[in-house]
XYZ file of C-alpha atoms in Angstrom:
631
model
C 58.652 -43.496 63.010
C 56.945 -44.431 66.497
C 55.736 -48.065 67.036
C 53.385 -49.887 64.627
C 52.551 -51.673 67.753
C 50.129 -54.457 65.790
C 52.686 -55.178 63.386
C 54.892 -55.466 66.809
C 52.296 -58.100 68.455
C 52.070 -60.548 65.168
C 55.893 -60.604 64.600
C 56.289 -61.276 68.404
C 53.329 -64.424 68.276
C 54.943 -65.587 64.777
C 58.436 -66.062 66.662
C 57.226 -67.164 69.785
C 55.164 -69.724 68.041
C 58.569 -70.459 65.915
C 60.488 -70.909 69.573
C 58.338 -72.903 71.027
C 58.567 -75.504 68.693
C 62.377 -75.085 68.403
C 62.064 -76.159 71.842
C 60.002 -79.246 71.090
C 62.733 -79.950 69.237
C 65.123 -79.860 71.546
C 63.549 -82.099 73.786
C 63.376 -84.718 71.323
C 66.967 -84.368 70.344
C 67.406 -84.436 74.192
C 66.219 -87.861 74.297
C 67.740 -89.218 70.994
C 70.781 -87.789 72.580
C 70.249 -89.920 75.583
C 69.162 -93.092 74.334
C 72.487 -92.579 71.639
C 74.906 -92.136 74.791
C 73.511 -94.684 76.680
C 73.552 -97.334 73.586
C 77.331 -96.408 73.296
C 78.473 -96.952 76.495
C 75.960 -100.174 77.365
C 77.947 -101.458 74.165
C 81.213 -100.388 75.402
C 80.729 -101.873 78.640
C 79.205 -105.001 78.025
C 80.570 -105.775 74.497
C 80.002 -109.825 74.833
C 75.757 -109.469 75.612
C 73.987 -109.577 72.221
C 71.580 -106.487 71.600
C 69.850 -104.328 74.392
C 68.144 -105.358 77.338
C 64.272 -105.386 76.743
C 62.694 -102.169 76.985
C 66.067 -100.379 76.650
C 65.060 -98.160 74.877
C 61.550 -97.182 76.292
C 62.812 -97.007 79.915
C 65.724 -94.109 78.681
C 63.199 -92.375 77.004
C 60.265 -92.296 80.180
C 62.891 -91.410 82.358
C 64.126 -88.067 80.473
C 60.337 -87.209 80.403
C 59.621 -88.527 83.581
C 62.589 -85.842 84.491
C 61.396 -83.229 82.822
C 57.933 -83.357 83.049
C 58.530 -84.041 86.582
C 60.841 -80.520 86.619
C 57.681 -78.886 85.640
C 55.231 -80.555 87.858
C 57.699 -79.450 91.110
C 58.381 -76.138 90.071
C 54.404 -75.919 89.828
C 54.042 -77.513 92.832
C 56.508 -74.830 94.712
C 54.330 -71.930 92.948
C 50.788 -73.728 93.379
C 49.544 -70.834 95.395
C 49.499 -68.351 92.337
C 50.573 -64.869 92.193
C 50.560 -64.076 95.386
C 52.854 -66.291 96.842
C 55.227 -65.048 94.370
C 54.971 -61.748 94.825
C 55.319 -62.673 99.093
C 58.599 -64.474 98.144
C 59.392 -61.132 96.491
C 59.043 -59.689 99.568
C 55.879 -57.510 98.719
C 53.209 -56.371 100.638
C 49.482 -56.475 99.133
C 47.717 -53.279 98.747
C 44.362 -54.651 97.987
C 42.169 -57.575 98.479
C 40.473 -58.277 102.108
C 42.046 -56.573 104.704
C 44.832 -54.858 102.545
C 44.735 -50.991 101.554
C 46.928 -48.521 100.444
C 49.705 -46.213 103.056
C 49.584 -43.507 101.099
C 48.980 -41.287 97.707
C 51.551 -43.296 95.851
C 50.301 -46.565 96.342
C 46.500 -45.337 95.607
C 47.905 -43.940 92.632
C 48.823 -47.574 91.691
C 45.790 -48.741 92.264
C 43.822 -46.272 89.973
C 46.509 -47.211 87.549
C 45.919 -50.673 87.853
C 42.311 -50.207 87.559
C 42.657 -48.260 84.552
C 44.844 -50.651 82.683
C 42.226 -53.456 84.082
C 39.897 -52.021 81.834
C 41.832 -50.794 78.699
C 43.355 -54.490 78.503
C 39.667 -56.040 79.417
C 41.256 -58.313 81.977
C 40.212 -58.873 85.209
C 41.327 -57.069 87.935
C 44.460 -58.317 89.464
C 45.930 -58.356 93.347
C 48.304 -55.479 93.745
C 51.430 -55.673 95.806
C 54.429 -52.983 96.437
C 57.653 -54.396 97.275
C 58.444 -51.322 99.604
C 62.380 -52.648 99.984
C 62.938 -52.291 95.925
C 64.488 -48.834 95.288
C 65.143 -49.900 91.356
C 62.312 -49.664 88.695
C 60.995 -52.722 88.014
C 57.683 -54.890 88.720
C 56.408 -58.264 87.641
C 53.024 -59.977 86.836
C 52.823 -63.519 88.141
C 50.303 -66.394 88.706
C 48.789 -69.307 87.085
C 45.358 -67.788 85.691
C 43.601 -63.989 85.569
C 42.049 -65.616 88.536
C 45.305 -65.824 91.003
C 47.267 -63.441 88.647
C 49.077 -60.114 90.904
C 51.029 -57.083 89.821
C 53.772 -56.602 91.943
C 55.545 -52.680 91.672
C 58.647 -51.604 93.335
C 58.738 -48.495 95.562
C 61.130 -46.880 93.281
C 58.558 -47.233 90.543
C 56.116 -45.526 92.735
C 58.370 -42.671 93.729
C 60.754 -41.846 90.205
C 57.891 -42.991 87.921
C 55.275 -40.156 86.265
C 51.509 -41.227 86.046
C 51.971 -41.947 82.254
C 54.966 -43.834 82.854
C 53.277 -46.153 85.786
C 50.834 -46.950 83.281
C 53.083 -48.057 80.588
C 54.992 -49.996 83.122
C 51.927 -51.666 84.304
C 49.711 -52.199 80.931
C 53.504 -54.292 80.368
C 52.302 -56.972 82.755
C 48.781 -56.974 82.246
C 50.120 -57.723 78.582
C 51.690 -61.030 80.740
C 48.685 -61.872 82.192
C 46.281 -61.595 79.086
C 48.274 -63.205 76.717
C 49.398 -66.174 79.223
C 52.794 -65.252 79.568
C 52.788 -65.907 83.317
C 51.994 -69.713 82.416
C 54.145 -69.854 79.686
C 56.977 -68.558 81.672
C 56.460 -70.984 84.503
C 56.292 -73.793 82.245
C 59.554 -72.847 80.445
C 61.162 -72.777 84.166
C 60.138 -76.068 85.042
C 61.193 -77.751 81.302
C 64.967 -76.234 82.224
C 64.480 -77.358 85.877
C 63.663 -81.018 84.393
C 66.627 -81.111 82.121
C 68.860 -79.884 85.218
C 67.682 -82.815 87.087
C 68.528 -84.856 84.255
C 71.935 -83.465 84.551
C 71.353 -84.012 88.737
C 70.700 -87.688 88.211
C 74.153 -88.412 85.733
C 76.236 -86.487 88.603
C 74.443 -88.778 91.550
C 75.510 -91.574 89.402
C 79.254 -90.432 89.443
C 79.774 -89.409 92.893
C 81.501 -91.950 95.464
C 80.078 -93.227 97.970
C 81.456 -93.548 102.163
C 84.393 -95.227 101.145
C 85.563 -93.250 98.231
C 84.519 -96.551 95.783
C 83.402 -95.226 92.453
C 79.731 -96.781 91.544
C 79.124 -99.431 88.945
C 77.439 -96.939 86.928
C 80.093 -94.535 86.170
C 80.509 -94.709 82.496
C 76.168 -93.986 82.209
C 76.389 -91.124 84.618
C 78.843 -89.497 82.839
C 77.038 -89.802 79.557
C 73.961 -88.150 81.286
C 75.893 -85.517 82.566
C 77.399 -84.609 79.153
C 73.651 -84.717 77.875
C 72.108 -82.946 80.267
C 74.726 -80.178 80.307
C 73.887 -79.484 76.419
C 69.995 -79.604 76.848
C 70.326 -77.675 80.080
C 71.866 -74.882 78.412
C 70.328 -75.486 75.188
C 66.863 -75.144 76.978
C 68.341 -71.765 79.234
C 68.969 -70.860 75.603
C 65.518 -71.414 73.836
C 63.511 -70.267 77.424
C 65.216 -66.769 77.382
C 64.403 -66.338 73.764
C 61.058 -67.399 74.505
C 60.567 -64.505 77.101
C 62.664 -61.729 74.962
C 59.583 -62.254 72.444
C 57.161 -62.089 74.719
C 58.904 -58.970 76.298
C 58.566 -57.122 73.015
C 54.605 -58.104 72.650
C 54.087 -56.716 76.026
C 56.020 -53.471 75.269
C 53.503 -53.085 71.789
C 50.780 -54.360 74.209
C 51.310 -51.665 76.348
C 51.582 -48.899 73.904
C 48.281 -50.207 72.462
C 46.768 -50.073 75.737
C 47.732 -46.555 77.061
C 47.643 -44.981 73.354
C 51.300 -43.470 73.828
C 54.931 -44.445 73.478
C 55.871 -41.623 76.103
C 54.489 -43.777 79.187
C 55.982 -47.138 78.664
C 58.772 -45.648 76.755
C 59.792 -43.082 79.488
C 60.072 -45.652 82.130
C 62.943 -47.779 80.084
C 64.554 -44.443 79.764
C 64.525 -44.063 83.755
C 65.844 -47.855 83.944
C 68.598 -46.803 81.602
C 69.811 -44.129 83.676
C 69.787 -46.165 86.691
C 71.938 -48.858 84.953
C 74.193 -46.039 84.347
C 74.177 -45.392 88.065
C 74.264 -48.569 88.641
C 71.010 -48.282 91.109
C 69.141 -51.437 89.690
C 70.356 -53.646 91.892
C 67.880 -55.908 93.962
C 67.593 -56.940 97.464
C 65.227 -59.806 97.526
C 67.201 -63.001 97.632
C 64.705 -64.415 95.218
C 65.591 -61.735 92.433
C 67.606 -64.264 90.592
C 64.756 -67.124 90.487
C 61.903 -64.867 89.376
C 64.626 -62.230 87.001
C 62.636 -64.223 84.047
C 59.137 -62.238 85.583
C 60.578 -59.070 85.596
C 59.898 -55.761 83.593
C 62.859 -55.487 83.308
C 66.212 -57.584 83.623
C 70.268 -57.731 82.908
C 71.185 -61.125 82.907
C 74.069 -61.642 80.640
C 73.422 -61.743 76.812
C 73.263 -65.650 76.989
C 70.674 -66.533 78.838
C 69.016 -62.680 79.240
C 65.533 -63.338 79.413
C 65.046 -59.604 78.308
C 65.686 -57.898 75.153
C 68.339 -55.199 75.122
C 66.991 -52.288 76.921
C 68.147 -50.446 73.925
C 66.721 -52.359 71.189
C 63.425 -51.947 73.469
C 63.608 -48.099 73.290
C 64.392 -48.271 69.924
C 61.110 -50.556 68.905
C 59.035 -48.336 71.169
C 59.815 -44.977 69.279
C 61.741 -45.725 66.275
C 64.539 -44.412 66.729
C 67.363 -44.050 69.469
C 66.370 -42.076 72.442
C 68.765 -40.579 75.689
C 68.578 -41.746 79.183
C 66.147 -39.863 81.471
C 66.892 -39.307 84.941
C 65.473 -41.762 87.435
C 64.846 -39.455 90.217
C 61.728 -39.300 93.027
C 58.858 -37.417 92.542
C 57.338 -35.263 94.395
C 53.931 -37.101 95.930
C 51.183 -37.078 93.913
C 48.307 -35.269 93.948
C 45.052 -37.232 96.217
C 42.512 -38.749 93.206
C 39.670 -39.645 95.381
C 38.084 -36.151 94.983
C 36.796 -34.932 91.539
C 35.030 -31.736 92.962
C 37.262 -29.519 90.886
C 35.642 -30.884 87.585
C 32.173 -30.859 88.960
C 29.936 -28.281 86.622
C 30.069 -24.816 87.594
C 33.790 -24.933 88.690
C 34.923 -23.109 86.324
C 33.185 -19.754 87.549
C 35.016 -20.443 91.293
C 37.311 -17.845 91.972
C 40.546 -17.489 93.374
C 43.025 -20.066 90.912
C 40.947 -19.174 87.704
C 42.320 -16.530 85.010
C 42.345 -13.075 86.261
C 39.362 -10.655 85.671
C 38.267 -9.774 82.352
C 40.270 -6.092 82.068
C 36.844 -4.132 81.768
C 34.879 -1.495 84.153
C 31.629 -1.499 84.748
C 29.001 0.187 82.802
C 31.464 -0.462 79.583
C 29.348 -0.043 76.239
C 29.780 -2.037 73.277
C 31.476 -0.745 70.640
C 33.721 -1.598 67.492
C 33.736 -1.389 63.272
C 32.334 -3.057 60.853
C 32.963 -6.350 60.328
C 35.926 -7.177 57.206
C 34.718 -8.499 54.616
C 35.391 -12.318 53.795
C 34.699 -12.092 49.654
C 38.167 -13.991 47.950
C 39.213 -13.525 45.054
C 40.236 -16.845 42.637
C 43.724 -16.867 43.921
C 41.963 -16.949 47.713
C 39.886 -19.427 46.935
C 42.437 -21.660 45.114
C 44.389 -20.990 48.657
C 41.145 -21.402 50.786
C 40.589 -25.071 49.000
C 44.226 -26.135 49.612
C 44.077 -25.065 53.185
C 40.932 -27.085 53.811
C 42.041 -30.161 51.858
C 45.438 -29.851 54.425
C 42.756 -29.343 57.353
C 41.070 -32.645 56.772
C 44.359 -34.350 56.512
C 45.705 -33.168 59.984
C 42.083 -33.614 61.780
C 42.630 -37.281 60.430
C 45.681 -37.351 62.149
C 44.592 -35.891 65.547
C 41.317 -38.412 65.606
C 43.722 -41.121 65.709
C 45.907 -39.234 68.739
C 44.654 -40.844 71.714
C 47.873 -40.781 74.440
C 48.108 -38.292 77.098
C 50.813 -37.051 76.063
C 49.434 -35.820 72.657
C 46.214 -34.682 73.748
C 48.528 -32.719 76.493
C 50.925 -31.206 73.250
C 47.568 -30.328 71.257
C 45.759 -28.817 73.394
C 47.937 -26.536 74.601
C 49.318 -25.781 71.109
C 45.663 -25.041 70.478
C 45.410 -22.475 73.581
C 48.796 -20.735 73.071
C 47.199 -18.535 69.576
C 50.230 -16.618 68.414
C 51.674 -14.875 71.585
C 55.406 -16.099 71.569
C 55.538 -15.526 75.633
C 52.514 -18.534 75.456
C 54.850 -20.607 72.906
C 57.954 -20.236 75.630
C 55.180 -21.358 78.292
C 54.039 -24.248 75.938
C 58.018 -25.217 75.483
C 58.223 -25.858 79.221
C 55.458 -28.143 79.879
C 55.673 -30.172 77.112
C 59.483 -30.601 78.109
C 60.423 -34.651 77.856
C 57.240 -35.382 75.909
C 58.921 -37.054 72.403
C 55.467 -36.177 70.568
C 55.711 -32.297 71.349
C 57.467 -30.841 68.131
C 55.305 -33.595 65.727
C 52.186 -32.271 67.324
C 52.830 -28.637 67.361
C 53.739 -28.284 63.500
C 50.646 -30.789 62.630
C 48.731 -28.302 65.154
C 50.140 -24.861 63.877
C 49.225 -26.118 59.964
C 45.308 -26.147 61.015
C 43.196 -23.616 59.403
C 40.602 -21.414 61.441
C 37.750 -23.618 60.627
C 39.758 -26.622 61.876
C 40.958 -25.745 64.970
C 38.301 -24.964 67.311
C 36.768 -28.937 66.382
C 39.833 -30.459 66.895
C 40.316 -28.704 70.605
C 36.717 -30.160 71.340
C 37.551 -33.518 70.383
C 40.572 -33.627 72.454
C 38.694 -32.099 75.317
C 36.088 -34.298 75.206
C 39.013 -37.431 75.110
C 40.845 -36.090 77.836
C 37.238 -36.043 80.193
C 37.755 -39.434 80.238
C 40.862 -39.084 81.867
C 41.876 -39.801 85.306
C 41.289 -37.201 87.450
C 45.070 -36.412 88.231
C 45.688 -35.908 84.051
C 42.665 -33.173 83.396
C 43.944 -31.071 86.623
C 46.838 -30.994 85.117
C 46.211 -30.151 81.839
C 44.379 -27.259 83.741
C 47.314 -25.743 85.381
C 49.102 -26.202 82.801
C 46.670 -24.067 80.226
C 46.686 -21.513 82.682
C 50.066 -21.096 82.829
C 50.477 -20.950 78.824
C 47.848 -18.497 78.860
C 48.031 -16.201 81.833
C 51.813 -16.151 80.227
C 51.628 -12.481 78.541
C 49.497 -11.290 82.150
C 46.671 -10.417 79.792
C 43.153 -12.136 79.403
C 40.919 -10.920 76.202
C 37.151 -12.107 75.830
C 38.107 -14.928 73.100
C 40.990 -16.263 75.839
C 38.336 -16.218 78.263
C 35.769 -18.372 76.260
C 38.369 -20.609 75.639
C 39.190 -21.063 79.235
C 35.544 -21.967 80.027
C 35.096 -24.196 77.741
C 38.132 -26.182 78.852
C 36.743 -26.818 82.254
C 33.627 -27.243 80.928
C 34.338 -30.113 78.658
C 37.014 -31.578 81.145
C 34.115 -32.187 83.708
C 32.718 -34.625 81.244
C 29.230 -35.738 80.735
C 26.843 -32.765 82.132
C 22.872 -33.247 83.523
C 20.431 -32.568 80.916
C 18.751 -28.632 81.061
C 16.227 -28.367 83.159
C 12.262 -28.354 81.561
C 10.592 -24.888 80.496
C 9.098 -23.602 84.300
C 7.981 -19.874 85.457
C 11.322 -18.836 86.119
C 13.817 -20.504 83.632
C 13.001 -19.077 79.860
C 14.838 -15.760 78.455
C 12.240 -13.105 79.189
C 13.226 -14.007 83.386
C 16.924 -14.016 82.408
C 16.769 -10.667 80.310
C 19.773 -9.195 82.816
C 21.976 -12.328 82.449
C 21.593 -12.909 79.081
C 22.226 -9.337 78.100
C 25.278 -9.394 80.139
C 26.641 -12.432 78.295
C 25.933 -10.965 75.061
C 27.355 -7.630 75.774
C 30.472 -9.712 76.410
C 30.298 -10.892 72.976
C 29.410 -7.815 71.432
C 33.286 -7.146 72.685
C 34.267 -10.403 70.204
C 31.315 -9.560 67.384
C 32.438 -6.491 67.224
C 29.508 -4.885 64.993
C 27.636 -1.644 66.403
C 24.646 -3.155 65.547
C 24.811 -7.009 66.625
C 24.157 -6.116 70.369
C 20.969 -4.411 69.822
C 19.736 -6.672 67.241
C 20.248 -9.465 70.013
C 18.409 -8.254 72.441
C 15.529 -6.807 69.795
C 14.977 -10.250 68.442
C 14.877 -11.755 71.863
C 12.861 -9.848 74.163
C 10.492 -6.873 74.522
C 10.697 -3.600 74.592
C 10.188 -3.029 78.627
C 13.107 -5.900 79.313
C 16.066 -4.397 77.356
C 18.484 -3.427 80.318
C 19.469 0.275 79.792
C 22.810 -0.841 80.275
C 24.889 -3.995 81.272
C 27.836 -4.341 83.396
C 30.792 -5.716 81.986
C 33.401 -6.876 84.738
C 34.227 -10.217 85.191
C 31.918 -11.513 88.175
C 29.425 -10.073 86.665
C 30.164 -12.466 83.554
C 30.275 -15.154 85.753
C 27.105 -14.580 87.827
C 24.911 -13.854 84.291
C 26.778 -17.703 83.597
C 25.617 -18.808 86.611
C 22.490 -18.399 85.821
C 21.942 -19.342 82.228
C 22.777 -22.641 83.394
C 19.364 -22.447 84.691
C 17.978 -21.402 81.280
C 15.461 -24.365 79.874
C 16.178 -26.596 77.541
C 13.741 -25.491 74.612
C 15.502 -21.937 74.988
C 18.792 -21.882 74.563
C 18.728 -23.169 71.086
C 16.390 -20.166 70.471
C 19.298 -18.016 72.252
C 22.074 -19.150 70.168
C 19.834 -19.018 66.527
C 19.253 -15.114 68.128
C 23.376 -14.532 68.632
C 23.943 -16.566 64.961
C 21.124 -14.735 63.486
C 22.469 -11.088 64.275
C 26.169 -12.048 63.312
C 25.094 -13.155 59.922
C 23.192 -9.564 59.123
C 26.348 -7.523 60.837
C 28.322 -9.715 57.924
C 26.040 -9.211 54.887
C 25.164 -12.593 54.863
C 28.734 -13.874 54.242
C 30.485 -16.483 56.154
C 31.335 -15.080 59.545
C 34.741 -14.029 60.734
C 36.634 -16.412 62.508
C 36.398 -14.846 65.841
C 32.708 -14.448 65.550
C 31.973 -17.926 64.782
C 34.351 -19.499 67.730
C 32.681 -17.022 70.241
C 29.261 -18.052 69.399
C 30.129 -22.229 68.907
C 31.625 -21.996 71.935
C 28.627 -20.383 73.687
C 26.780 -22.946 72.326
C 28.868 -25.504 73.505
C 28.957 -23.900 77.159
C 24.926 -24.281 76.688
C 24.801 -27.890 75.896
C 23.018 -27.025 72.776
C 23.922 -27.649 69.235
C 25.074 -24.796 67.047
C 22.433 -23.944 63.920
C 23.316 -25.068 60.513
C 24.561 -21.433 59.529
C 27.186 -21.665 61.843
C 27.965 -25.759 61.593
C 28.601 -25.312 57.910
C 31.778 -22.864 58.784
C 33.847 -26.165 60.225
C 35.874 -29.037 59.304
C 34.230 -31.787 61.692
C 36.684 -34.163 63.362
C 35.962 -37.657 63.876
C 34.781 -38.557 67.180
């Protein structure tokens, strides 16, 4: 079972709560420990003074805070400038802020990313640095506040890393910065750094001076040594523990933030095939200092300040999961233009399905429609299916990562051809969700399916740019895969790219020019193209009679593609008060060619998804043929 990331994020604050106070503890034992050495050896040393100097006591114990808290208030001091002086020491190079920009499509790819993530987490946009010399995976948050927080990424995240995976890797640190790991993490540093200077102070105490003449204080700075040794690495201990939490709240953090497992997920499968290459290694010289900032990090198990990598995979998707391999990517593709979503894209030529396989001047012909009446045993089935349907659309509302949206909708495209299932094999290769998604997909009735397509469409619009074009190529490729187009395939097509260009301008007020009486050529072609769907010898007639008069009934219609796409064109233009009238005409006709039954399948997803293409909501008759999903 994949991640129940909240469950993740309240175990993770319980034990990071738990730590934290563990290390309280230690502190205090630190300084019991101190005061109880130095009591010893004042007593063994001066065994003829009665009792302790005054103050004893108190001056021990404000000198271990004194070091520690003074640890922390240098180690601040040396990272007062925030973020971005860390991510400088790094040896990164800021990509935005005043005077800073992106090189190329990589790093403006991170920056979308970023921006994206920005908003998901609801934290304020960070400063964004590469560290162009880092060929591993890897990247760190770092500052004091959201105010002076960065996210620095490593060029060999940029170039090996996926869009989906970039985000995972980089709703990770905005994780750090929202839930104030990047203080928290400082802070730990400096406690350690104050009980090595405690250890610092014993050894000055013991060291000779010019002459080789051991000090007075010998026997104390031992006993500080000895004590700072155990609450040095007792406090390396608790401080890497401290982070391993807060590394698994940032991996359910991400997963929450992104809505999939395969983003974050994929990228610790690229870091575990570079560890098995042995490619992670670092050049910074400050790698070692700032290890405890990092995505990712192999310290020894000790004082690892990260979780296994494979107990992280195995949180992430619930099970054990293969190395992928961490290799570059070709460049991405440029984000800054959104023209091939804008509306009427769908009709431009060229990289679009083929041509409908139809001459002009085709008629429209076909049988009568089959008959829908069930017998008790269909029914019984019919109730069971739709009880099943409501299930799996639960499901799918609640799918909201690329990578399921990418499995479903494809699934939902492919129909039954098995050349489109080979097609849907290959682009849903390395997504872990593909095989869950396809049998919950596959189990959906016919009065399921076409709502759940909708709702994922109308998801993915909301999707970066790069994502919908290519869930577009890839839709044509699972469904120009048998090198034939029908009407239903094309309908399908069009409403893809018409839901991926999201929110559309509102039809245009009743004019001169713009009801269905000026359109009578356009929309006779488009309903001669569904005549070919409705395929009822009557239906097409019975259209056009109910719509318009005698004298405006084309004699006959062409058929061939551009033709469909020009009559398209130019409903688009059709007002607003008419095209419910249009649809009500097409649903209207259907439901006399079927004897007032429900409508076939076919029929009904031809004419919702007219309706859809129209902006206009389907009548009643037709609504009451669907299983809803939730939006």
């Amino acid at each position: 079972m994949a991640m129940r990331f909240r469950d993740q994020q309240d175990a993770a604050r319980q034990a990071t709560r738990r730590l934290l106070l563990l290390f309280g503890v230690v502190l205090v034992l630190l300084v019991l420990a101190v005061n109880g050495a130095l009591a010893l050896i004042y007593r063994a040393v001066f065994p003829w003074l009665p009792g302790y100097p005054a103050f004893f006591f108190e001056t021990n114990t404000g000198l271990v805070l004194l070091f520690v808290l003074g640890g922390c208030w240098f180690e601040s001091l040396r990272l007062r400038e925030g973020g971005a002086h860390v991510a400088r020491l790094a040896g990164g190079r800021a990509i935005s802020g005043e005077g800073a920009s992106p090189r190329d499509l990589y790093e403006k790819r991170l920056l979308n990313v970023v921006a994206e993530m920005a908003i998901a987490s609801r934290v304020k946009m960070p400063g964004v640095y590469v560290l162009p010399r880092e060929e591993a995976i890897n990247a760190f948050a770092a500052g004091w506040t959201e105010g002076d927080a960065v996210i620095a990424v490593t060029r060999g995240a940029l170039t090996q890393l996926t869009r989906e995976e970039l985000q995972g890797v980089v709703a990770h640190e905005f994780s750090h910065i929202g839930h104030g790991d990047m203080r928290l993490n400082m802070r730990l540093i400096g406690l350690v750094w104050g009980l090595q200077m405690v250890y610092t102070f014993g050894r000055s105490l013991v060291e000779p001076d010019e002459a080789g003449r051991r000090p007075a204080g010998l026997p104390f700075g031992l006993a500080l040594m000895a004590v700072g040794s155990m609450g040095w690495v007792a406090g390396r201990m608790l401080k890497a523990a401290v982070s391993r939490q807060r590394e698994f709240l940032a991996d359910a953090s991400a997963v929450q933030y992104t809505r999939s497992v395969e983003g974050i997920g994929g990228a610790l499968r690229k870091i575990a095939d570079q560890l098995r290459r042995a490619q992670d290694r670092w050049v910074s010289a400050q790698a070692e200092s700032l290890s405890h900032l990092f995505f990712f990090s192999r310290a020894g198990w000790l004082f690892a300040t990260h979780p296994p990598l494979g107990e992280r995979i195995r949180r992430i998707y619930g099970r054990q999961e293969e190395a992928l391999p961490a290799m570059p990517l070709p460049p991405p593709p440029d984000e800054a233009t959104h023209a091939a979503f804008a509306p009427g894209a769908a009709t431009r030529g060229g990289r679009d399905l083929p041509p409908l396989r139809a001459a002009a001047g085709e008629t429209v012909e076909g049988g009568a429609p089959q008959g829908l009446r069930d017998d008790p045993v269909q029914r019984a089935a019919a109730a069971a299916q739709v009880e099943r349907d409501r299930e799996v659309l639960g499901r799918i509302a609640r799918w909201h990562g690329p990578g399921e949206r990418k499995a479903a909708v494809l699934a939902l495209l492919a129909g039954e051809d098995e050349r489109a299932w080979v097609a849907w094999e290959r682009e849903t290769t390395g997504l872990a969700v593909a095989q869950s998604v396809r049998a919950q997909v596959q189990g959906l009735g016919p009065a399921a399916r076409l709502p759940a397509l909708e709702l994922l469409l109308r998801r993915t619009a909301a999707a970066p740019v790069e994502e919908r074009r290519a869930l577009v190529e890839a839709a044509r490729r699972v469904m120009q895969a048998d090198g034939q187009v029908d009407p239903g395939e094309r309908l399908r097509w069009m409403l893809l790219r018409h839901l991926l260009a999201g929110p559309h301008p509102p039809p245009p007020p009743s004019s001169d020019d713009n009801h269905i009486a000026h359109l009578s050529k356009e929309v006779a072609v488009w309903t001669a193209f569904l005549g070919r769907i409705v395929a009822a010898p009557g239906w097409y007639e019975g259209v056009l009679r109910d719509l318009l008069p005698e004298e405006r009934r084309p004699a006959s219609v062409p058929a061939d593609g551009q033709a469909l796409l020009e009559a398209w064109q130019s409903l688009g233009r059709l007002a607003a008060m008419q095209r419910p009238v249009l649809v009500r005409a097409w649903v209207e006709a259907a439901r006399r060619e079927a004897g007032g039954a429900a409508l076939p399948p076919a029929w009904a997803d031809a004419l919702r998804i007219s309706a859809c293409l129209l902006d206009t909501p389907s009548p009643q008759a037709l609504v009451r043929q669907y299983i809803e999903a939730e939006r």
